[in-house]
Short mmCIF file of C-alpha atoms in Angstrom, two decimals:
data_model
loop_
_atom_site.label_atom_id
_atom_site.label_comp_id
_atom_site.label_asym_id
_atom_site.label_seq_id
_atom_site.Cartn_x
_atom_site.Cartn_y
_atom_site.Cartn_z
CA UNK T 1239 20.29 23.24 49.20
CA UNK T 1240 19.85 20.13 46.63
CA UNK T 1241 15.95 21.26 46.24
CA UNK T 1242 17.37 24.56 45.49
CA UNK T 1243 19.95 23.78 43.04
CA UNK T 1244 16.99 20.65 40.93
CA UNK T 1245 14.78 22.83 41.21
CA UNK T 1246 16.83 25.78 39.11
CA UNK T 1247 17.84 23.08 36.98
CA UNK T 1248 14.22 21.38 36.36
CA UNK T 1249 12.69 25.31 35.66
CA UNK T 1250 15.41 26.13 33.61
CA UNK T 1251 15.54 22.88 31.31
CA UNK T 1252 11.35 23.25 30.89
CA UNK T 1253 12.05 26.66 30.53
CA UNK T 1254 14.43 26.45 27.10
CA UNK T 1255 12.29 23.40 26.39
CA UNK T 1256 9.18 25.79 25.58
CA UNK T 1257 10.60 29.23 25.43
CA UNK T 1258 10.25 29.08 21.98
CA UNK T 1259 7.04 26.44 21.54
CA UNK T 1260 5.86 26.16 18.07
CA UNK T 1261 3.35 24.23 16.59
CA UNK T 1262 5.96 21.88 14.77
CA UNK T 1263 8.04 21.21 17.91
CA UNK T 1264 11.98 20.42 18.26
CA UNK T 1265 13.19 17.45 20.61
CA UNK T 1266 13.12 19.11 23.70
CA UNK T 1267 9.85 20.26 23.47
CA UNK T 1268 8.66 17.18 22.28
CA UNK T 1269 9.90 15.56 25.59
CA UNK T 1270 8.32 17.83 27.68
CA UNK T 1271 5.25 17.58 25.33
CA UNK T 1272 5.23 13.91 25.73
CA UNK T 1273 5.96 14.29 30.07
CA UNK T 1274 2.46 16.59 30.22
CA UNK T 1275 0.50 14.43 27.93
CA UNK T 1276 1.28 11.50 29.18
CA UNK T 1277 0.51 12.65 33.05
CA UNK T 1278 -2.63 14.47 31.14
CA UNK T 1279 -3.83 11.27 29.40
CA UNK T 1280 -2.32 8.21 30.89
CA UNK T 1281 -3.07 9.50 35.02
CA UNK T 1282 -5.45 12.29 35.17
CA UNK T 1283 -8.11 11.64 32.27
CA UNK T 1284 -7.99 7.77 32.50
CA UNK T 1285 -8.72 8.18 35.84
CA UNK T 1286 -11.10 11.15 36.28
CA UNK T 1287 -12.26 11.45 33.60
CA UNK T 1288 -11.74 14.19 30.70
CA UNK T 1289 -14.13 17.05 32.07
CA UNK T 1290 -13.34 16.71 35.89
CA UNK T 1291 -9.60 16.01 34.99
CA UNK T 1292 -9.15 19.73 33.60
CA UNK T 1293 -9.11 21.84 36.62
CA UNK T 1294 -6.57 19.72 38.18
CA UNK T 1295 -4.30 18.96 35.52
CA UNK T 1296 -1.76 22.28 35.89
CA UNK T 1297 -1.47 20.81 40.20
CA UNK T 1298 -0.33 16.82 38.77
CA UNK T 1299 1.57 18.02 36.21
CA UNK T 1300 3.41 19.98 38.95
CA UNK T 1301 3.35 17.70 41.69
CA UNK T 1302 4.86 14.63 39.05
CA UNK T 1303 8.63 16.88 37.54
CA UNK T 1304 8.59 18.11 41.62
CA UNK T 1305 8.71 14.74 42.29
CA UNK T 1306 10.21 13.34 39.41
CA UNK T 1307 13.22 15.70 39.74
CA UNK T 1308 13.87 15.40 43.37
CA UNK T 1309 13.91 11.97 42.55
CA UNK T 1310 16.21 11.91 39.88
CA UNK T 1311 18.85 13.93 42.35
CA UNK T 1312 19.60 10.78 43.84
CA UNK T 1313 21.94 9.39 41.45
CA UNK T 1314 23.04 12.32 39.78
CA UNK T 1315 26.67 12.55 40.67
CA UNK T 1316 27.57 15.54 42.81
CA UNK T 1317 24.36 16.01 44.78
CA UNK T 1318 23.24 11.98 44.86
CA UNK T 1319 20.97 12.62 47.57
CA UNK T 1320 17.09 13.17 46.58
CA UNK T 1321 15.12 15.81 47.51
CA UNK T 1322 12.76 13.89 48.06
CA UNK T 1323 14.35 11.78 50.84
CA UNK T 1324 13.93 14.28 53.48
CA UNK T 1325 10.83 14.17 54.66
CA UNK T 1326 9.99 17.76 54.07
CA UNK T 1327 9.01 17.70 50.40
CA UNK T 1328 7.06 15.11 49.89
CA UNK T 1329 4.92 15.93 53.60
CA UNK T 1330 4.63 19.68 51.49
CA UNK T 1331 3.61 17.61 48.11
CA UNK T 1332 0.90 15.28 50.42
CA UNK T 1333 -0.30 18.23 52.55
CA UNK T 1334 -1.06 19.73 49.20
CA UNK T 1335 -3.13 17.41 47.47
CA UNK T 1336 -4.75 17.11 51.31
CA UNK T 1337 -5.70 20.45 51.02
CA UNK T 1338 -7.49 20.35 47.16
CA UNK T 1339 -8.97 17.78 47.32
CA UNK T 1340 -11.01 18.67 50.94
CA UNK T 1341 -11.63 21.81 49.47
CA UNK T 1342 -12.76 20.21 46.09
CA UNK T 1343 -15.59 18.11 47.96
CA UNK T 1344 -16.42 21.00 49.76
CA UNK T 1345 -16.90 22.86 46.86
CA UNK T 1346 -18.69 20.10 44.70
CA UNK T 1347 -21.16 18.84 47.83
CA UNK T 1348 -20.89 21.06 50.60
CA UNK T 1349 -19.03 20.68 54.04
CA UNK T 1350 -21.79 18.26 55.43
CA UNK T 1351 -22.73 16.23 52.67
CA UNK T 1352 -18.75 15.83 52.06
CA UNK T 1353 -18.43 15.07 55.07
CA UNK T 1354 -21.47 12.57 55.32
CA UNK T 1355 -20.42 11.18 52.21
CA UNK T 1356 -17.22 10.67 53.15
CA UNK T 1357 -17.46 9.36 56.70
CA UNK T 1358 -21.44 7.77 56.79
CA UNK T 1359 -20.88 5.38 54.08
CA UNK T 1360 -24.51 4.54 52.47
CA UNK T 1361 -26.01 1.42 52.71
CA UNK T 1362 -24.53 0.12 55.92
CA UNK T 1363 -25.95 -0.78 59.38
CA UNK T 1364 -25.97 2.22 62.05
CA UNK T 1365 -23.91 0.43 64.42
CA UNK T 1366 -21.23 0.02 61.56
CA UNK T 1367 -20.49 3.25 61.88
CA UNK T 1368 -19.23 3.20 65.39
CA UNK T 1369 -16.20 1.45 63.34
CA UNK T 1370 -16.35 3.23 59.80
CA UNK T 1371 -16.45 6.94 60.90
CA UNK T 1372 -13.21 6.36 62.95
CA UNK T 1373 -11.65 4.47 60.04
CA UNK T 1374 -12.74 6.71 57.64
CA UNK T 1375 -11.94 9.88 59.81
CA UNK T 1376 -8.12 8.80 59.57
CA UNK T 1377 -8.31 7.70 56.22
CA UNK T 1378 -9.37 10.60 54.78
CA UNK T 1379 -7.18 13.31 56.93
CA UNK T 1380 -4.16 10.93 57.39
CA UNK T 1381 -3.49 8.13 56.54
CA UNK T 1382 -3.80 9.27 52.92
CA UNK T 1383 -1.52 12.42 53.06
CA UNK T 1384 0.24 10.20 55.42
CA UNK T 1385 0.73 7.44 53.24
CA UNK T 1386 1.99 10.08 50.16
CA UNK T 1387 4.55 11.06 51.90
CA UNK T 1388 5.81 8.11 53.96
CA UNK T 1389 5.81 5.74 50.50
CA UNK T 1390 7.96 8.52 48.78
CA UNK T 1391 10.30 9.20 51.63
CA UNK T 1392 11.00 5.19 52.08
CA UNK T 1393 11.74 4.68 48.90
CA UNK T 1394 14.13 6.94 47.86
CA UNK T 1395 15.16 6.61 51.54
CA UNK T 1396 16.28 3.07 50.69
CA UNK T 1397 17.40 3.64 47.43
CA UNK T 1398 20.16 5.90 48.76
CA UNK T 1399 21.03 3.89 51.78
CA UNK T 1400 21.18 0.79 49.43
CA UNK T 1401 23.71 3.43 46.60
CA UNK T 1402 25.20 4.42 50.00
CA UNK T 1403 26.05 1.03 51.29
CA UNK T 1404 26.80 -0.20 47.64
CA UNK T 1405 29.40 2.03 46.95
CA UNK T 1406 31.07 2.54 50.85
CA UNK T 1407 31.08 -1.47 50.45
CA UNK T 1408 33.12 -0.91 46.94
CA UNK T 1409 35.19 1.75 48.44
CA UNK T 1410 36.33 -0.10 51.57
CA UNK T 1411 36.86 -3.94 50.17
CA UNK T 1412 38.97 -2.05 47.03
CA UNK T 1413 41.02 -0.12 50.00
CA UNK T 1414 41.19 -1.34 53.29
CA UNK T 1415 40.58 -5.15 51.86
CA UNK T 1416 43.47 -7.16 51.92
CA UNK T 1417 44.65 -9.75 48.65
CA UNK T 1418 41.52 -11.91 47.30
CA UNK T 1419 39.05 -9.85 49.51
CA UNK T 1420 39.62 -6.55 46.87
CA UNK T 1421 38.02 -8.85 43.97
CA UNK T 1422 34.57 -8.67 46.19
CA UNK T 1423 34.88 -4.44 45.44
CA UNK T 1424 33.77 -5.98 41.89
CA UNK T 1425 30.64 -7.16 43.13
CA UNK T 1426 29.81 -4.35 45.28
CA UNK T 1427 30.21 -1.93 42.39
CA UNK T 1428 28.08 -4.33 40.03
CA UNK T 1429 25.35 -3.65 42.69
CA UNK T 1430 25.59 0.00 43.10
CA UNK T 1431 25.48 0.27 38.59
CA UNK T 1432 22.50 -1.56 39.36
CA UNK T 1433 20.98 0.01 41.94
CA UNK T 1434 21.87 3.20 40.43
CA UNK T 1435 19.65 2.13 37.43
CA UNK T 1436 17.25 0.66 39.59
CA UNK T 1437 16.67 3.85 41.31
CA UNK T 1438 16.31 5.89 38.50
CA UNK T 1439 13.13 3.54 37.64
CA UNK T 1440 12.05 3.97 40.95
CA UNK T 1441 12.11 7.71 40.08
CA UNK T 1442 9.75 7.81 37.47
CA UNK T 1443 7.69 4.43 39.26
CA UNK T 1444 7.02 6.41 42.67
CA UNK T 1445 6.65 10.57 40.93
CA UNK T 1446 3.90 8.44 38.55
CA UNK T 1447 2.47 6.49 41.94
CA UNK T 1448 2.25 9.79 43.49
CA UNK T 1449 1.07 11.50 40.63
CA UNK T 1450 -1.96 8.72 40.43
CA UNK T 1451 -2.55 8.36 44.29
CA UNK T 1452 -3.15 12.14 44.01
CA UNK T 1453 -5.94 12.17 40.99
CA UNK T 1454 -7.57 9.21 42.56
CA UNK T 1455 -8.15 10.94 46.13
CA UNK T 1456 -9.41 13.90 44.05
CA UNK T 1457 -11.03 11.88 42.18
CA UNK T 1458 -13.02 10.22 45.32
CA UNK T 1459 -13.86 13.46 46.04
CA UNK T 1460 -15.43 14.67 43.39
CA UNK T 1461 -17.40 11.82 42.95
CA UNK T 1462 -21.15 11.25 43.53
CA UNK T 1463 -22.51 9.51 46.58
CA UNK T 1464 -21.75 6.37 46.40
CA UNK J 1169 7.18 5.27 64.46
CA UNK J 1170 6.22 8.58 66.98
CA UNK J 1171 7.57 6.65 69.91
CA UNK J 1172 11.01 6.77 67.45
CA UNK J 1173 14.11 7.43 69.56
CA UNK J 1174 14.91 9.81 70.77
CA UNK J 1175 18.03 9.65 70.45
CA UNK J 1176 18.48 9.10 66.63
CA UNK J 1177 16.44 12.41 64.89
CA UNK J 1178 13.49 10.93 63.31
CA UNK J 1179 13.34 10.33 59.96
CA UNK J 1180 9.67 11.26 60.21
CA UNK J 1181 9.59 14.40 61.56
CA UNK J 1182 10.12 17.40 59.68
CA UNK J 1183 12.67 19.59 60.58
CA UNK J 1184 11.35 23.40 60.49
CA UNK J 1185 14.53 24.25 58.02
CA UNK J 1186 13.16 21.26 55.42
CA UNK J 1187 9.89 22.49 55.66
CA UNK J 1188 9.99 25.72 54.86
CA UNK J 1189 12.53 25.05 52.22
CA UNK J 1190 10.19 22.55 50.54
CA UNK J 1191 7.59 24.55 50.50
CA UNK J 1192 9.81 27.16 48.62
CA UNK J 1193 10.63 25.24 46.12
CA UNK J 1194 7.16 23.77 46.03
CA UNK J 1195 5.87 27.41 45.63
CA UNK J 1196 8.66 28.28 42.77
CA UNK J 1197 7.54 25.35 40.53
CA UNK J 1198 3.82 25.53 40.93
CA UNK J 1199 3.90 28.41 39.77
CA UNK J 1200 6.16 27.93 36.46
CA UNK J 1201 3.72 25.37 36.01
CA UNK J 1202 0.38 27.16 36.71
CA UNK J 1203 1.46 30.39 34.85
CA UNK J 1204 3.94 29.80 32.06
CA UNK J 1205 4.07 26.29 31.21
CA UNK J 1206 0.88 24.59 31.27
CA UNK J 1207 -1.22 27.54 30.02
CA UNK J 1208 1.92 27.48 27.23
CA UNK J 1209 1.65 23.73 26.43
CA UNK J 1210 -2.01 24.37 26.76
CA UNK J 1211 -2.23 26.62 23.75
CA UNK J 1212 0.32 25.20 21.57
CA UNK J 1213 -1.79 21.80 21.43
CA UNK J 1214 -4.90 23.05 21.16
CA UNK J 1215 -3.20 25.31 18.50
CA UNK J 1216 -2.27 22.37 16.82
CA UNK J 1217 -5.41 20.10 17.34
CA UNK J 1218 -6.93 22.75 15.18
CA UNK J 1219 -4.66 23.08 12.87
CA UNK J 1220 -4.74 19.58 12.44
CA UNK J 1221 -8.62 19.59 11.92
CA UNK J 1222 -8.29 22.36 9.77
CA UNK J 1223 -5.66 20.69 7.57
CA UNK J 1224 -8.31 17.81 7.27
CA UNK J 1225 -11.54 19.68 6.44
CA UNK J 1226 -9.40 21.50 3.97
CA UNK J 1227 -8.07 18.28 2.37
CA UNK J 1228 -11.47 17.01 2.53
CA UNK J 1229 -13.29 20.22 1.00
CA UNK J 1230 -10.30 19.83 -2.04
CA UNK J 1231 -10.77 16.28 -2.24
CA UNK J 1232 -14.94 17.36 -2.88
CA UNK J 1233 -13.42 19.55 -5.11
CA UNK J 1234 -11.83 17.07 -7.05
CA UNK J 1235 -14.71 14.85 -7.48
CA UNK J 1236 -16.57 17.48 -8.60
CA UNK J 1237 -14.59 18.47 -11.02
CA UNK J 1238 -14.23 15.28 -12.75
CA UNK J 1239 -18.06 14.77 -12.56
CA UNK J 1240 -18.10 17.96 -14.66
CA UNK J 1241 -15.47 16.70 -17.16
CA UNK J 1242 -16.98 13.14 -17.52
CA UNK J 1243 -20.55 14.88 -18.01
CA UNK J 1244 -19.00 17.29 -20.74
CA UNK J 1245 -17.39 13.97 -22.32
CA UNK J 1246 -20.89 12.11 -22.52
CA UNK J 1247 -22.20 15.01 -23.88
CA UNK J 1248 -19.56 16.28 -26.50
CA UNK J 1249 -19.45 12.35 -27.80
CA UNK J 1250 -23.47 12.12 -28.15
CA UNK J 1251 -23.26 15.13 -30.12
CA UNK J 1252 -20.44 13.46 -32.33
CA UNK J 1253 -22.89 11.02 -32.72
CA UNK J 1254 -25.71 12.40 -33.83
CA UNK J 1255 -23.62 14.79 -35.94
CA UNK J 1256 -22.23 11.52 -37.42
CA UNK J 1257 -25.98 9.94 -37.84
CA UNK J 1258 -26.83 13.17 -39.78
CA UNK J 1259 -24.20 12.88 -42.14
CA UNK J 1260 -25.36 9.63 -42.97
CA UNK J 1261 -28.33 10.71 -43.18
CA UNK J 1262 -27.71 13.63 -45.49
CA UNK J 1263 -25.40 11.38 -47.54
CA UNK J 1264 -28.20 9.03 -47.85
CA UNK J 1265 -30.02 11.17 -49.06
CA UNK J 1266 -27.66 13.16 -51.54
CA UNK J 1267 -27.42 9.71 -53.02
CA UNK J 1268 -31.49 9.20 -53.64
CA UNK J 1269 -31.82 12.53 -54.95
CA UNK J 1270 -28.87 12.17 -57.35
CA UNK J 1271 -30.01 9.20 -58.58
CA UNK J 1272 -33.40 9.95 -59.15
CA UNK J 1273 -31.69 13.15 -60.84
CA UNK J 1274 -29.71 10.73 -62.98
CA UNK J 1275 -32.90 8.70 -63.80
CA UNK J 1276 -35.16 11.85 -64.77
CA UNK J 1277 -31.94 13.27 -66.99
CA UNK J 1278 -31.41 9.85 -68.65
CA UNK J 1279 -35.35 8.92 -69.12
CA UNK J 1280 -35.75 12.73 -70.75
CA UNK J 1281 -32.42 12.20 -72.89
CA UNK J 1282 -33.94 8.63 -74.11
CA UNK J 1283 -37.51 10.69 -74.84
CA UNK J 1284 -35.19 13.45 -76.36
CA UNK J 1285 -34.11 10.89 -79.42
CA UNK J 1286 -37.29 8.63 -79.23
CA UNK J 1287 -38.77 12.03 -80.20
CA UNK J 1288 -36.03 13.13 -83.14
CA UNK J 1289 -35.49 9.28 -84.68
CA UNK J 1290 -40.16 9.26 -85.06
CA UNK J 1291 -39.71 12.54 -86.47
CA UNK J 1292 -36.54 11.56 -89.15
CA UNK J 1293 -38.51 8.51 -89.74
CA UNK J 1294 -41.78 10.79 -90.30
CA UNK J 1295 -39.94 12.84 -93.03
CA UNK J 1296 -38.11 9.84 -94.43
CA UNK J 1297 -41.47 8.39 -95.61
CA UNK J 1298 -43.32 11.18 -96.29
CA UNK J 1299 -40.40 11.74 -98.79
CA UNK J 1300 -40.15 8.54 -99.80
CA UNK J 1301 -43.66 8.37 -100.12
CA UNK J 1302 -43.80 11.21 -102.44
CA UNK J 1303 -40.80 10.15 -104.80
CA UNK J 1304 -42.08 6.81 -105.10
CA UNK J 1305 -45.32 8.43 -106.23
CA UNK J 1306 -43.62 10.20 -108.79
CA UNK J 1307 -40.77 7.41 -110.12
CA UNK J 1308 -43.63 4.92 -109.99
CA UNK J 1309 -46.34 7.88 -112.53
CA UNK J 1310 -42.65 8.16 -114.47
CA UNK J 1311 -42.08 4.95 -114.87
CA UNK J 1312 -45.69 4.06 -115.93
CA UNK J 1313 -45.62 6.91 -117.91
CA UNK J 1314 -42.50 5.68 -119.51
CA UNK J 1315 -43.79 2.24 -120.47
CA UNK J 1316 -46.81 3.65 -121.83
CA UNK J 1317 -44.95 5.69 -124.44
CA UNK J 1318 -42.91 3.09 -125.61
CA UNK J 1319 -44.28 0.46 -128.01
CA UNK J 1320 -45.76 -1.99 -125.17
CA UNK J 1321 -45.45 -4.78 -127.58
CA UNK J 1322 -42.34 -5.38 -127.98
CA UNK J 1323 -41.30 -7.95 -124.28
CA UNK J 1324 -37.39 -6.84 -125.65
CA UNK J 1325 -37.23 -3.39 -125.61
CA UNK J 1326 -39.74 -3.37 -122.64
CA UNK J 1327 -37.56 -4.92 -120.91
CA UNK J 1328 -34.50 -3.02 -122.06
CA UNK J 1329 -37.15 0.31 -120.36
CA UNK J 1330 -37.30 -1.18 -117.55
CA UNK J 1331 -33.40 -1.45 -117.19
CA UNK J 1332 -32.80 1.98 -118.15
CA UNK J 1333 -34.60 3.52 -115.81
CA UNK J 1334 -33.47 1.41 -113.16
CA UNK J 1335 -29.79 2.40 -114.56
CA UNK J 1336 -31.09 6.36 -114.35
CA UNK J 1337 -32.35 5.49 -111.12
CA UNK J 1338 -28.94 4.06 -110.17
CA UNK J 1339 -26.90 6.86 -111.52
CA UNK J 1340 -29.11 9.29 -109.50
CA UNK J 1341 -29.13 11.53 -112.08
CA UNK J 1342 -33.01 12.08 -113.01
CA UNK J 1343 -31.97 14.34 -116.22
CA UNK J 1344 -33.33 11.79 -119.01
CA UNK J 1345 -36.07 11.29 -116.19
CA UNK J 1346 -37.43 15.10 -116.12
CA UNK J 1347 -37.88 15.85 -120.40
CA UNK J 1348 -40.13 12.56 -120.15
CA UNK J 1349 -41.99 14.09 -116.98
CA UNK J 1350 -41.98 16.74 -119.08
CA UNK J 1351 -43.29 15.09 -122.03
CA UNK J 1352 -45.83 13.67 -120.69
CA UNK J 1353 -47.57 16.70 -119.06
#
């Protein structure tokens, strides 16, 4: 439910921002352009290079804004839980990245060559492949999407737990605590404010990391033999 | 991780509805981005870049035009200056010529006038000499005849005759002379 609301809000905001997109941007359009440009220049083009990044810009932008919006839902009153602190959304996004980078690699190099490049990295004595190949296979097919998923999920869940902890402690200490104990609720409340601000930062950071890693994985798949 | 407690729901194992709804919102958001936001923004950004480039090119062109116009003006100015200098030089030389002409003309005129005057003076002198010569001759011969007509023995008389002759000459009335000359003839 939270995710549906967030989706609606995100799309509404973006739509409002670019509905009457003009050459001379309004404030909203400027902010959206700033975000889109940040992803293009700072993430995609820096990691992958201008030409290679171009077909994947829309996907990376989608991922960034989705993760960011869902993360920020964790500190919005009445929503109070990040869309990404349930495993579903991070998993879907990570699988999307997995499918796209496998497809990109296969399309560029062909199935055999791509798998060979990924699983049997050249320049290693052949007995080492006994060790390397399973590790690489695990890496390419499971670990990358799994780490993407779990990193985001764990971050947002931990943030959520911290917020719950701080605010429920405030509540409990203030209402149930006797005498001077009530004062400690101020501490807990201050912690809650701090964690809230921290969560905003983490939301941005995790969105950035998720997008950055996605582009890095794409770059791995598209790279020439290394 | 995989062997989590069976009692508590494992946060890593997604529930069916979770996956489904995530998929739905992701697809919706992705659709929005792919079909609407990115094309629109890219078009805008491209257009803006083109416009900026066009503006820069235009500015450059305008600058070049201004530079060429300035060069034209300067060239024309230099030409005009050169022309003015030429005209001035010509005027100066013309003026010199005029002065020289006038001076030679004046000199010639002066010479001519002087020559005329000289010629006139000569002519008058000539006329005076001629008339003097004839008159003096006449006078001398009249005096001589008078002296001869009177008795030349008497010194006193002689001198009286001379005095009278001179008086007559002075009076400028040659009345006495004419009958005496007739007398002699």
